[in-house]
Amino acid sequence: LSVALRCFVFIVLSYLQIFRAVLRLPSEQGRHKAFSMCLPHLAVVSLFISSGLFAYLKPPSISSPSLDLLVAVLYAVIPPAVNPLIYSMRNKELK
């Protein structure tokens, strides 16, 4: 739990620094491009962390096989599957 909490805090602090740097950009178009590149990755990271937290911290009283399968797919399959799509979209925008 300690390692996971440290990683989560590190991720949050990193994104805060990224957003501060982006907000300092002088042009509106540059800020828009930077946010459009960061936000999909942040969405995938949020999905990964929230589904992992739900999977490991949910009370046993709400456990059901179908819910466990859904959370497992959200946690283990969706983020790695979506990452190539996000990076390909970013590459097209940069070109």
CSV table of C-alpha atoms in Angstrom, one decimal:
chain,number,residue,atom,x,y,z
A,1,LEU,CA,0.0,0.0,0.0
A,2,SER,CA,2.9,2.3,0.8
A,3,VAL,CA,4.5,1.8,-2.6
A,4,ALA,CA,1.2,2.2,-4.4
A,5,LEU,CA,0.5,5.4,-2.5
A,6,ARG,CA,3.9,6.8,-3.3
A,7,CYS,CA,3.5,6.0,-7.0
A,8,PHE,CA,0.0,7.7,-7.0
A,9,VAL,CA,1.4,10.8,-5.3
A,10,PHE,CA,4.3,10.9,-7.8
A,11,ILE,CA,1.9,10.7,-10.8
A,12,VAL,CA,-0.3,13.4,-9.4
A,13,LEU,CA,2.6,15.7,-8.7
A,14,SER,CA,4.0,15.1,-12.2
A,15,TYR,CA,0.7,16.0,-13.8
A,16,LEU,CA,0.4,19.1,-11.7
A,17,GLN,CA,3.9,20.2,-12.9
A,18,ILE,CA,3.0,19.4,-16.5
A,19,PHE,CA,-0.3,21.4,-16.3
A,20,ARG,CA,1.5,24.4,-14.7
A,21,ALA,CA,4.1,24.4,-17.5
A,22,VAL,CA,1.3,24.1,-20.1
A,23,LEU,CA,-0.6,27.0,-18.6
A,24,ARG,CA,2.5,29.2,-18.8
A,25,LEU,CA,2.7,28.7,-22.6
A,26,PRO,CA,2.2,32.1,-24.3
A,27,SER,CA,0.0,31.0,-27.2
A,28,GLU,CA,-3.6,29.6,-26.9
A,29,GLN,CA,-3.0,27.2,-29.7
A,30,GLY,CA,0.1,25.8,-28.0
A,31,ARG,CA,-1.8,25.3,-24.8
A,32,HIS,CA,-4.7,23.6,-26.7
A,33,LYS,CA,-2.2,21.2,-28.4
A,34,ALA,CA,-0.4,20.4,-25.2
A,35,PHE,CA,-3.7,19.7,-23.3
A,36,SER,CA,-5.0,17.6,-26.2
A,37,MET,CA,-1.9,15.5,-26.0
A,38,CYS,CA,-1.9,15.1,-22.1
A,39,LEU,CA,-5.6,14.5,-21.4
A,40,PRO,CA,-6.1,11.2,-23.2
A,41,HIS,CA,-3.1,9.8,-21.4
A,42,LEU,CA,-4.4,11.1,-18.1
A,43,ALA,CA,-7.8,9.5,-18.8
A,44,VAL,CA,-6.2,6.1,-19.4
A,45,VAL,CA,-4.1,6.5,-16.2
A,46,SER,CA,-7.2,7.5,-14.2
A,47,LEU,CA,-9.1,4.5,-15.6
A,48,PHE,CA,-6.2,2.2,-14.6
A,49,ILE,CA,-5.9,3.5,-11.1
A,50,SER,CA,-9.6,3.8,-10.3
A,51,SER,CA,-10.4,0.3,-11.6
A,52,GLY,CA,-7.4,-1.1,-9.6
A,53,LEU,CA,-8.5,0.7,-6.5
A,54,PHE,CA,-12.0,-0.6,-6.9
A,55,ALA,CA,-10.8,-4.1,-7.5
A,56,TYR,CA,-8.6,-4.3,-4.4
A,57,LEU,CA,-10.5,-2.1,-2.0
A,58,LYS,CA,-14.2,-3.0,-2.7
A,59,PRO,CA,-16.0,-4.7,0.2
A,60,PRO,CA,-16.6,-8.4,-0.2
A,61,SER,CA,-20.4,-7.9,0.2
A,62,ILE,CA,-20.7,-6.4,-3.3
A,63,SER,CA,-18.6,-9.1,-5.0
A,64,SER,CA,-20.1,-10.9,-8.0
A,65,PRO,CA,-18.4,-12.8,-10.7
A,66,SER,CA,-19.7,-10.5,-13.5
A,67,LEU,CA,-18.6,-7.4,-11.7
A,68,ASP,CA,-15.2,-8.9,-10.9
A,69,LEU,CA,-14.8,-9.8,-14.6
A,70,LEU,CA,-15.7,-6.3,-15.7
A,71,VAL,CA,-13.2,-4.7,-13.3
A,72,ALA,CA,-10.5,-7.1,-14.4
A,73,VAL,CA,-11.0,-6.2,-18.0
A,74,LEU,CA,-11.0,-2.5,-17.2
A,75,TYR,CA,-7.9,-2.9,-15.1
A,76,ALA,CA,-5.8,-5.3,-17.3
A,77,VAL,CA,-7.0,-5.1,-20.9
A,78,ILE,CA,-8.4,-1.6,-21.7
A,79,PRO,CA,-5.4,0.6,-20.8
A,80,PRO,CA,-2.8,-1.4,-22.7
A,81,ALA,CA,-5.2,-1.7,-25.7
A,82,VAL,CA,-6.0,2.0,-25.7
A,83,ASN,CA,-2.4,3.3,-25.4
A,84,PRO,CA,-1.4,2.5,-29.0
A,85,LEU,CA,-4.5,4.3,-30.2
A,86,ILE,CA,-3.7,7.4,-28.2
A,87,TYR,CA,-0.1,7.5,-29.3
A,88,SER,CA,-1.1,7.1,-33.0
A,89,MET,CA,-3.6,10.0,-32.6
A,90,ARG,CA,-0.8,12.1,-31.1
A,91,ASN,CA,1.6,11.3,-33.9
A,92,LYS,CA,-1.0,12.3,-36.5
A,93,GLU,CA,-1.6,15.6,-34.7
A,94,LEU,CA,2.1,16.4,-34.5
A,95,LYS,CA,2.6,15.7,-38.2
